[in-house]
Short mmCIF file of C-alpha atoms in Angstrom, two decimals:
data_model
loop_
_atom_site.label_atom_id
_atom_site.label_comp_id
_atom_site.label_asym_id
_atom_site.label_seq_id
_atom_site.Cartn_x
_atom_site.Cartn_y
_atom_site.Cartn_z
CA MET A 1 -16.65 11.88 12.28
CA LEU A 2 -17.37 8.54 10.66
CA GLY A 3 -15.36 5.34 10.72
CA ALA A 4 -12.48 4.07 12.82
CA ALA A 5 -12.70 6.86 15.41
CA ALA A 6 -16.49 7.32 15.36
CA THR A 7 -18.40 7.40 18.65
CA ARG A 8 -21.88 8.02 17.30
CA ARG A 9 -24.11 7.27 14.35
CA VAL A 10 -24.39 9.86 11.62
CA PHE A 11 -26.93 9.94 8.83
CA VAL A 12 -25.25 10.35 5.45
CA GLU A 13 -26.90 10.96 2.13
CA THR A 14 -25.26 8.67 -0.41
CA PRO A 15 -23.52 8.75 -2.76
CA ILE A 16 -21.36 11.38 -1.13
CA GLN A 17 -20.34 14.36 -3.27
CA ASN A 18 -17.42 16.80 -3.41
CA VAL A 19 -14.76 14.81 -1.59
CA ILE A 20 -11.33 15.84 -0.32
CA ALA A 21 -8.68 13.14 0.17
CA THR A 22 -6.00 14.42 2.53
CA GLU A 23 -3.58 11.52 2.02
CA SER A 24 -2.59 9.56 -1.07
CA PRO A 25 -3.67 6.02 0.04
CA GLN A 26 -7.32 7.12 0.09
CA LEU A 27 -7.00 8.18 -3.56
CA ALA A 28 -6.30 4.59 -4.56
CA PHE A 29 -9.57 3.42 -2.99
CA ILE A 30 -11.56 6.21 -4.62
CA GLU A 31 -10.04 5.33 -7.99
CA ALA A 32 -10.57 1.59 -7.54
CA LEU A 33 -14.26 2.29 -6.97
CA GLY A 34 -14.43 4.35 -10.17
CA GLU A 35 -15.18 7.59 -8.30
CA ARG A 36 -12.48 10.03 -9.42
CA GLY A 37 -15.28 12.35 -10.45
CA ARG A 38 -16.25 12.90 -6.80
CA LEU A 39 -12.87 14.49 -5.97
CA VAL A 40 -12.62 18.24 -5.58
CA ALA A 41 -9.26 18.31 -3.78
CA ALA A 42 -6.48 15.86 -3.02
CA GLU A 43 -3.10 15.47 -1.38
CA ASN A 44 0.02 15.26 -3.52
CA ALA A 45 -0.43 12.10 -5.57
CA VAL A 46 1.38 9.49 -7.66
CA SER A 47 -1.76 8.66 -9.64
CA PRO A 48 -1.42 9.97 -13.22
CA CYS A 49 -5.19 10.42 -13.52
CA VAL A 50 -5.50 12.44 -10.31
CA ASN A 51 -2.56 14.57 -11.42
CA ASN A 52 -4.25 15.05 -14.80
CA LEU A 53 -7.35 16.31 -12.99
CA LYS A 54 -5.15 18.72 -11.06
CA VAL A 55 -3.46 20.02 -14.20
CA SER A 56 -6.85 20.62 -15.78
CA GLY A 57 -8.07 22.46 -12.68
CA VAL A 58 -10.82 19.97 -11.82
CA VAL A 59 -9.11 18.88 -8.60
CA THR A 60 -7.44 21.33 -6.21
CA GLU A 61 -4.16 20.62 -4.42
CA THR A 62 -4.68 20.36 -0.63
CA TRP A 63 -1.20 21.80 -0.13
CA PRO A 64 -1.21 24.99 -2.24
CA SER A 65 2.15 26.34 -3.41
CA SER A 66 1.57 29.44 -1.30
CA TYR A 67 2.04 27.24 1.77
CA ALA A 68 5.06 25.38 0.40
CA ALA A 69 7.44 26.75 2.99
CA ALA A 70 5.27 25.79 5.97
CA PRO A 71 6.38 22.86 8.15
CA TYR A 72 4.43 19.77 7.16
CA GLY A 73 1.63 19.09 9.67
CA GLU A 74 1.84 22.43 11.45
CA LEU A 75 -0.67 24.10 9.18
CA ASN A 76 -2.34 21.01 7.81
CA LEU A 77 -5.69 21.67 9.47
CA THR A 78 -5.68 25.32 8.38
CA LEU A 79 -4.86 24.29 4.83
CA VAL A 80 -7.67 21.74 4.65
CA GLU A 81 -10.15 24.21 6.13
CA ASP A 82 -9.18 26.75 3.47
CA VAL A 83 -9.50 24.19 0.66
CA PHE A 84 -12.76 22.86 2.14
CA ASP A 85 -14.29 26.32 1.92
CA ALA A 86 -12.82 27.20 -1.47
CA THR A 87 -13.99 24.00 -3.19
CA GLN A 88 -17.37 23.80 -1.44
CA ALA A 89 -16.44 20.30 -0.35
CA GLU A 90 -18.84 18.17 1.62
CA TRP A 91 -16.65 15.35 2.92
CA ILE A 92 -13.01 14.79 3.89
CA ILE A 93 -11.48 11.33 3.80
CA ALA A 94 -8.47 11.03 6.10
CA SER A 95 -6.55 8.50 8.18
CA ILE A 96 -6.88 7.78 11.89
CA TRP A 97 -3.55 9.57 12.39
CA GLU A 98 -5.23 12.88 11.56
CA PHE A 99 -8.02 12.27 14.07
CA ALA A 100 -6.53 14.48 16.79
CA ALA A 101 -6.21 17.45 14.44
CA TYR A 102 -9.82 17.28 13.30
CA LYS A 103 -11.51 16.13 16.50
CA GLU A 104 -12.06 19.60 17.92
CA SER A 105 -12.32 21.41 14.60
CA ARG A 106 -15.37 22.58 12.68
CA LEU A 107 -14.64 19.83 10.12
CA ASP A 108 -15.31 16.98 12.56
CA ASP A 109 -18.82 16.33 11.23
CA ASN A 110 -17.49 16.19 7.67
CA LEU A 111 -14.73 13.64 8.27
CA ILE A 112 -14.65 10.01 7.10
CA CYS A 113 -11.86 8.25 8.92
CA ASP A 114 -9.98 5.02 8.12
CA GLU A 115 -7.31 2.96 9.85
CA LEU A 116 -5.48 1.42 6.91
CA SER A 117 -2.01 1.52 8.38
CA SER A 118 -2.97 -0.56 11.42
CA GLU A 119 -3.80 -3.65 9.39
CA GLU A 120 -1.66 -6.76 9.71
CA THR A 121 -1.83 -8.07 6.13
CA VAL A 122 -1.96 -6.50 2.68
CA MET A 123 -5.33 -8.14 2.04
CA ALA A 124 -6.75 -6.65 5.24
CA GLN A 125 -5.64 -3.23 4.00
CA ALA A 126 -7.38 -3.82 0.67
CA GLU A 127 -10.56 -4.93 2.44
CA TRP A 128 -11.22 -1.30 3.31
CA LEU A 129 -12.67 -1.14 -0.19
CA LYS A 130 -15.82 -2.58 1.38
CA TYR A 131 -15.83 0.25 3.92
CA PHE A 132 -15.56 3.03 1.34
CA GLY A 133 -18.02 1.39 -1.08
CA PRO A 134 -21.30 2.30 0.68
CA PHE A 135 -20.33 5.96 0.93
CA PHE A 136 -20.36 6.07 -2.87
CA LYS A 137 -23.41 3.82 -3.06
CA LYS A 138 -21.23 1.05 -4.48
CA SER A 139 -21.45 -1.75 -1.94
CA ASP A 140 -21.85 -4.43 -4.59
CA HIS A 141 -19.07 -3.07 -6.74
CA ALA A 142 -16.69 -2.76 -3.77
CA SER A 143 -17.34 -6.36 -2.74
CA GLU A 144 -16.81 -7.56 -6.30
CA VAL A 145 -13.54 -5.65 -6.66
CA TYR A 146 -12.32 -7.03 -3.35
CA CYS A 147 -13.33 -10.58 -4.24
CA ASN A 148 -11.47 -10.38 -7.54
CA LEU A 149 -8.44 -9.08 -5.67
CA TYR A 150 -8.79 -11.94 -3.21
CA ASP A 151 -8.92 -14.50 -6.01
CA ARG A 152 -5.86 -13.11 -7.77
CA TYR A 153 -3.99 -12.92 -4.48
CA GLN A 154 -4.76 -16.56 -3.71
CA CYS A 155 -3.67 -17.67 -7.19
CA THR A 156 -0.47 -15.65 -6.90
CA LYS A 157 0.14 -17.03 -3.41
CA GLN A 158 -0.24 -20.58 -4.75
CA LEU A 159 2.38 -19.78 -7.37
CA GLY A 160 4.84 -18.73 -4.67
CA GLN A 161 4.04 -21.75 -2.50
CA SER A 162 4.51 -24.10 -5.48
CA LEU A 163 8.02 -22.70 -6.07
CA LYS A 164 8.97 -22.90 -2.41
CA PRO A 165 11.59 -25.63 -1.73
CA SER A 166 10.54 -28.47 0.53
CA LEU A 167 13.65 -28.11 2.69
CA GLU A 168 13.55 -25.04 4.94
CA VAL A 169 17.27 -24.45 4.57
CA GLU A 170 16.77 -23.93 0.83
CA ILE A 171 13.92 -21.42 1.14
CA PRO A 172 15.16 -17.94 0.07
CA LYS A 173 15.43 -15.49 2.96
CA LEU A 174 14.44 -11.86 2.49
CA LEU A 175 15.55 -9.02 4.74
CA TYR A 176 14.40 -5.40 4.97
CA ILE A 177 16.74 -2.53 5.81
CA SER A 178 15.62 0.96 6.77
CA THR A 179 17.56 4.17 7.19
CA VAL A 180 16.91 6.79 9.81
CA TRP A 181 15.40 9.81 8.05
CA GLY A 182 18.09 12.32 7.15
CA GLY A 183 20.77 10.33 8.96
CA THR A 184 23.47 7.76 8.42
CA LYS A 185 22.23 5.08 10.79
CA VAL A 186 20.66 1.94 9.34
CA GLN A 187 18.47 -0.72 10.90
CA VAL A 188 17.75 -4.31 9.93
CA LYS A 189 14.02 -4.87 10.36
CA ASP A 190 13.22 -7.89 12.50
CA TYR A 191 9.84 -8.59 10.91
CA ALA A 192 10.27 -12.31 11.66
CA SER A 193 9.66 -11.58 15.35
CA ASN A 194 6.54 -9.56 14.57
CA PRO A 195 3.71 -11.82 13.34
CA LEU A 196 1.37 -8.82 13.02
CA ASN A 197 3.10 -7.09 10.14
CA PHE A 198 1.93 -6.86 6.54
CA ARG A 199 5.47 -7.19 5.14
CA ARG A 200 6.01 -10.47 6.98
CA SER A 201 2.69 -11.91 5.82
CA ALA A 202 3.44 -10.98 2.20
CA VAL A 203 6.93 -12.55 2.25
CA GLU A 204 5.58 -15.77 3.75
CA ASP A 205 2.68 -15.86 1.27
CA ALA A 206 5.25 -15.44 -1.51
CA GLY A 207 7.02 -18.60 -0.37
CA GLY A 208 9.94 -16.87 1.33
CA LEU A 209 11.27 -16.57 4.86
CA LEU A 210 12.40 -13.68 7.01
CA PRO A 211 15.65 -14.43 8.86
CA ASP A 212 15.61 -14.41 12.64
CA LEU A 213 17.22 -11.13 13.63
CA SER A 214 16.02 -11.07 17.23
CA VAL A 215 19.61 -11.11 18.51
CA TYR A 216 20.06 -7.64 17.01
CA GLY A 217 16.84 -6.28 18.50
CA SER A 218 15.89 -2.87 17.14
CA LYS A 219 19.48 -1.67 17.12
CA GLN A 220 20.46 1.11 14.75
CA PHE A 221 23.92 0.70 13.28
CA GLU A 222 26.29 3.60 12.72
CA GLY A 223 28.49 2.81 9.72
CA SER A 224 31.44 4.86 10.93
CA ASN A 225 31.73 2.65 14.01
CA VAL A 226 33.83 -0.38 13.04
CA THR A 227 32.25 -2.70 15.61
CA GLU A 228 28.73 -1.73 14.60
CA ARG A 229 29.62 -1.94 10.91
CA ASP A 230 30.82 -5.54 11.31
CA LEU A 231 27.70 -6.43 13.28
CA PHE A 232 25.53 -4.89 10.57
CA HIS A 233 27.34 -6.87 7.87
CA GLU A 234 26.83 -10.01 9.94
CA ALA A 235 23.10 -9.34 10.15
CA ILE A 236 22.54 -8.69 6.43
CA SER A 237 24.62 -11.73 5.47
CA LYS A 238 21.73 -13.86 6.73
CA ALA A 239 19.57 -12.91 3.73
CA ASP A 240 19.54 -14.07 0.10
CA VAL A 241 17.53 -11.03 -0.98
CA ILE A 242 17.55 -7.53 0.51
CA ILE A 243 14.93 -4.81 0.16
CA VAL A 244 15.92 -1.30 1.18
CA GLU A 245 12.95 0.63 2.57
CA ALA A 246 13.61 3.90 0.78
CA ASN A 247 12.94 7.16 2.59
CA ALA A 248 11.89 10.13 0.48
CA ASP A 249 15.29 11.76 1.02
CA GLN A 250 16.97 8.66 -0.45
CA TYR A 251 14.89 7.86 -3.51
CA SER A 252 16.87 6.99 -6.64
CA GLU A 253 19.84 5.44 -4.89
CA THR A 254 21.99 3.08 -6.93
CA ILE A 255 23.75 -0.12 -5.94
CA SER A 256 26.94 1.92 -5.89
CA THR A 257 25.64 4.51 -3.42
CA ILE A 258 24.16 1.76 -1.26
CA ARG A 259 27.48 -0.10 -1.19
CA THR A 260 29.23 3.08 -0.18
CA ARG A 261 26.70 3.87 2.53
CA TYR A 262 26.80 0.33 3.89
CA LEU A 263 30.62 0.17 3.63
CA ILE A 264 30.51 -2.91 1.42
CA ASP A 265 33.47 -3.47 -0.89
CA ASP A 266 34.39 -6.32 -3.23
CA SER A 267 36.35 -8.06 -0.49
CA LEU A 268 33.13 -8.86 1.36
CA ILE A 269 32.17 -12.15 -0.25
CA ASP A 270 29.95 -13.43 2.55
CA ILE A 271 26.95 -11.14 1.96
CA PRO A 272 24.93 -13.20 -0.57
CA ALA A 273 22.47 -10.50 -1.63
CA PHE A 274 25.27 -8.20 -2.77
CA VAL A 275 27.43 -10.95 -4.23
CA ASN A 276 24.49 -12.29 -6.27
CA ASP A 277 23.09 -8.85 -7.16
CA ARG A 278 19.76 -9.33 -5.39
CA VAL A 279 19.32 -5.95 -3.73
CA TYR A 280 16.11 -3.95 -4.29
CA SER A 281 14.45 -0.80 -2.98
CA THR A 282 10.82 0.20 -2.40
CA ASP A 283 10.81 3.17 -4.79
CA GLY A 284 9.78 1.26 -7.92
CA THR A 285 7.25 3.88 -9.04
CA LEU A 286 7.49 7.56 -8.19
CA SER A 287 5.50 10.66 -9.10
CA GLU A 288 6.68 13.15 -11.66
CA THR A 289 5.59 15.96 -9.37
CA VAL A 290 7.14 16.67 -5.99
CA HIS A 291 5.52 17.19 -2.61
CA LEU A 292 5.15 20.94 -2.21
CA SER A 293 6.29 20.85 1.41
CA ARG A 294 8.96 18.15 1.48
CA GLY A 295 10.29 18.79 -2.03
CA THR A 296 10.49 15.04 -2.77
CA LYS A 297 8.67 12.80 -5.20
CA LEU A 298 5.74 10.65 -4.05
CA ASN A 299 6.11 6.87 -3.76
CA ASP A 300 3.45 4.47 -5.06
CA ASP A 301 4.39 2.06 -2.26
CA PHE A 302 2.33 4.41 -0.08
CA GLU A 303 -0.54 4.82 -2.54
CA SER A 304 -1.83 2.19 -4.97
CA ARG A 305 -0.20 -0.69 -3.06
CA PHE A 306 -3.12 -0.53 -0.64
CA THR A 307 -5.53 -1.56 -3.37
CA GLN A 308 -3.15 -3.86 -5.27
CA PRO A 309 -1.94 -6.45 -2.76
CA ASP A 310 -1.82 -9.07 -5.51
CA THR A 311 0.61 -6.92 -7.52
CA TYR A 312 2.72 -6.32 -4.42
CA LEU A 313 2.84 -10.06 -3.77
CA GLU A 314 3.83 -10.72 -7.37
CA ASP A 315 6.71 -8.26 -7.02
CA ILE A 316 8.04 -10.23 -4.07
CA ILE A 317 7.58 -13.61 -5.75
CA SER A 318 9.43 -12.41 -8.84
CA ILE A 319 12.53 -11.40 -6.84
CA LEU A 320 12.47 -14.54 -4.70
CA TYR A 321 11.82 -16.88 -7.62
CA PRO A 322 12.87 -15.49 -11.03
CA THR A 323 11.59 -18.72 -12.63
CA SER A 324 8.06 -17.55 -11.80
CA ASP A 325 8.16 -15.79 -15.19
CA ASN A 326 7.54 -19.23 -16.71
CA PHE A 327 3.96 -18.90 -15.50
CA ARG A 328 3.37 -15.52 -17.12
CA SER A 329 2.81 -14.49 -20.71
CA THR A 330 5.54 -11.85 -20.45
CA PRO A 331 8.34 -11.23 -17.92
CA TRP A 332 7.12 -9.49 -14.79
CA ASP A 333 7.78 -5.76 -14.59
CA LEU A 334 8.30 -4.65 -10.99
CA ARG A 335 5.82 -2.05 -9.78
CA TYR A 336 6.66 -1.28 -6.16
CA LEU A 337 10.22 -2.58 -6.04
CA ARG A 338 13.30 -1.53 -8.04
CA HIS A 339 16.38 -3.62 -8.78
CA LEU A 340 19.21 -1.34 -7.68
CA SER A 341 21.60 -2.58 -10.36
CA THR A 342 19.42 -2.68 -13.45
CA GLY A 343 16.44 -0.47 -12.61
CA LEU A 344 16.37 3.17 -13.63
CA ASP A 345 18.17 5.35 -11.13
CA ALA A 346 14.91 7.11 -10.35
CA GLY A 347 12.54 4.18 -10.79
CA ASP A 348 9.51 4.49 -13.06
CA ILE A 349 8.37 8.12 -13.11
CA VAL A 350 4.69 8.68 -13.84
CA GLY A 351 2.87 11.94 -14.45
CA ALA A 352 -0.36 13.39 -15.81
CA ALA A 353 0.61 12.50 -19.38
CA SER A 354 0.43 8.81 -18.43
CA CYS A 355 -3.35 9.19 -18.11
CA PRO A 356 -4.77 10.69 -21.32
CA ASP A 357 -8.30 9.63 -20.32
CA VAL A 358 -9.32 10.43 -16.73
CA THR A 359 -12.51 8.38 -17.18
CA ALA A 360 -10.54 5.21 -17.93
CA PRO A 361 -11.09 2.31 -15.48
CA TYR A 362 -8.59 1.82 -12.68
CA GLU A 363 -5.91 -0.63 -13.78
CA PHE A 364 -5.19 -3.75 -11.74
CA ARG A 365 -1.82 -5.10 -12.86
CA ALA A 366 -1.42 -8.56 -11.31
CA THR A 367 -1.30 -11.62 -13.54
CA THR A 368 -4.75 -13.18 -13.81
CA CYS A 369 -5.58 -16.65 -12.55
CA GLN A 370 -6.44 -17.59 -16.14
CA THR A 371 -2.94 -16.67 -17.35
CA LEU A 372 -1.29 -18.58 -14.53
CA SER A 373 -3.42 -21.65 -15.18
CA SER A 374 -2.72 -21.56 -18.93
CA ASN A 375 1.01 -21.69 -18.26
CA THR A 376 1.16 -24.66 -15.92
CA GLU A 377 1.16 -28.38 -16.55
CA SER A 378 0.62 -29.23 -12.91
CA SER A 379 -2.87 -30.60 -12.37
CA GLU A 380 -2.69 -29.60 -8.69
CA LEU A 381 -1.79 -26.00 -9.52
CA LEU A 382 -4.30 -25.91 -12.33
CA THR A 383 -7.04 -26.79 -9.86
CA LEU A 384 -5.88 -24.13 -7.40
CA PHE A 385 -5.59 -21.44 -10.06
CA GLU A 386 -9.04 -22.13 -11.43
CA THR A 387 -10.78 -22.24 -8.05
CA THR A 388 -12.86 -19.15 -7.38
CA SER A 389 -13.81 -17.98 -3.91
CA CYS A 390 -16.12 -15.11 -4.81
CA PRO A 391 -19.78 -15.76 -3.96
CA ALA A 392 -22.41 -15.23 -6.63
CA ASN A 393 -23.85 -12.30 -4.67
CA HIS A 394 -21.30 -9.56 -4.02
CA GLY A 395 -23.69 -7.50 -1.93
CA ASN A 396 -22.10 -8.29 1.42
CA ASP A 397 -20.11 -5.55 3.05
CA GLY A 398 -17.20 -5.94 5.42
CA LEU A 399 -14.85 -3.75 7.39
CA SER A 400 -11.42 -4.65 8.67
CA SER A 401 -10.40 -3.99 12.28
CA GLY A 402 -13.92 -4.75 13.47
CA ALA A 403 -14.93 -1.10 13.17
CA ILE A 404 -18.63 -0.29 12.89
CA VAL A 405 -20.11 2.72 11.21
CA GLY A 406 -23.68 3.80 10.58
CA ILE A 407 -24.56 5.05 7.13
CA ALA A 408 -27.95 6.28 6.02
CA VAL A 409 -28.58 4.95 2.55
CA GLY A 410 -30.51 7.28 0.26
CA ALA A 411 -31.38 9.66 3.06
CA GLY A 412 -33.07 12.18 0.77
CA VAL A 413 -35.63 14.59 2.17
CA ALA A 414 -38.39 12.90 0.18
CA LEU A 415 -37.87 9.59 1.97
CA ALA A 416 -40.20 8.79 4.81
CA LEU A 417 -37.98 5.96 6.01
CA VAL A 418 -34.26 6.02 6.68
CA VAL A 419 -32.28 2.78 6.62
CA ILE A 420 -29.09 2.53 8.63
CA VAL A 421 -26.64 -0.09 7.38
CA LEU A 422 -24.20 -1.43 9.94
CA ILE A 423 -20.95 -2.43 8.26
CA VAL A 424 -19.05 -5.10 10.18
CA LYS A 425 -15.84 -6.97 9.49
CA SER A 426 -16.27 -10.03 7.32
CA LYS A 427 -14.30 -11.98 4.76
CA CYS A 428 -15.45 -12.06 1.16
CA SER A 429 -16.27 -15.73 1.01
CA THR A 430 -18.16 -15.85 4.32
CA ALA A 431 -19.55 -12.36 4.72
CA PRO A 432 -22.94 -12.23 6.46
CA ALA A 433 -25.62 -10.04 4.99
CA ALA A 434 -25.52 -6.41 6.09
CA LYS A 435 -28.01 -5.63 8.86
CA ALA A 436 -30.70 -3.07 8.19
CA VAL A 437 -31.99 -1.17 11.22
CA VAL A 438 -35.05 1.02 10.87
#
């Protein structure tokens, strides 16, 4: 096993071939590196291009329809072993959460492990590009992609900060609400009390605030209980904007169904987000296909968002500050969020037909620094938008979470010398050169 859970060095011939991605976030990194052609099997995906490859038979589904009735997770290892053999795969890319399942299996030596979900900011999640890059012999390209992401994120962040009111009381407050899977209980997420959370960092970078909900703790509110209902209404009244963290069993909700579920009628005039129609959900882009086990569509919030933190940030800025459109050439079209009143009931649905050319470059959607700078008259903002942080040499590799992994570069049988590259955490603008150990 390589990566976040590795305990030893392993020599790997790069670029790796015949790859299985067992979860959808890893697909976004493979696509961002321009390596769709290495895939032989993949988890259910939102990506139109990956789904196109599945339709054409180039990429196999890791959850075959013959196993559709099996409980998710129970047979996951068996399924991957079957697909591994059938596709003659060489490597499996999976998350740290699957470590226990693979640790004692025959696939352990073929596993590349990441720890994306443990990161504290959206940019730290995206930095795993520099971890995956060397496996595909694309260290330079990975660093360049990350640096461009970093630049766009910083420009977008400056846009949000420039729109942020000077008085704290006037700064828009954003609140997240989640629903217990398959249940009626709801929970206001106290991200303000958790400094190590990527949603909090994104809201603050966007120029917004998270209300202090510490008095409510992690309480789950049952709507049928009058006392709890009133307490829930009190909590959500503290926000100007609300984002509903949509579970797969609740995709495609409307403002009407949300009002009904939250017991909010027209007499409640003290809940600003509902009064001012500023309620959103996290199912802005869904897959046309459904997960063969859960029977629900896939959500891009759990896929491409990991490689598009700048787009995610721009979504948040656009709902906090609608006037941010003045800095864009065209009005911003939400990608990961959906306005519950005006968005399509089912969000944007994407399928294989949306990708007629599977060799097309991966699309990064955020507004460029050049566009932002061309639409501002502020000399201060102009300077910030035009400032680049990427070094001239993109050959430095980094890895979030301080993980270290050994990779043999070009370890072909004809080589008399094997070079092990140690990848260590580093930021794009200050990354030290990778160490070569022979």
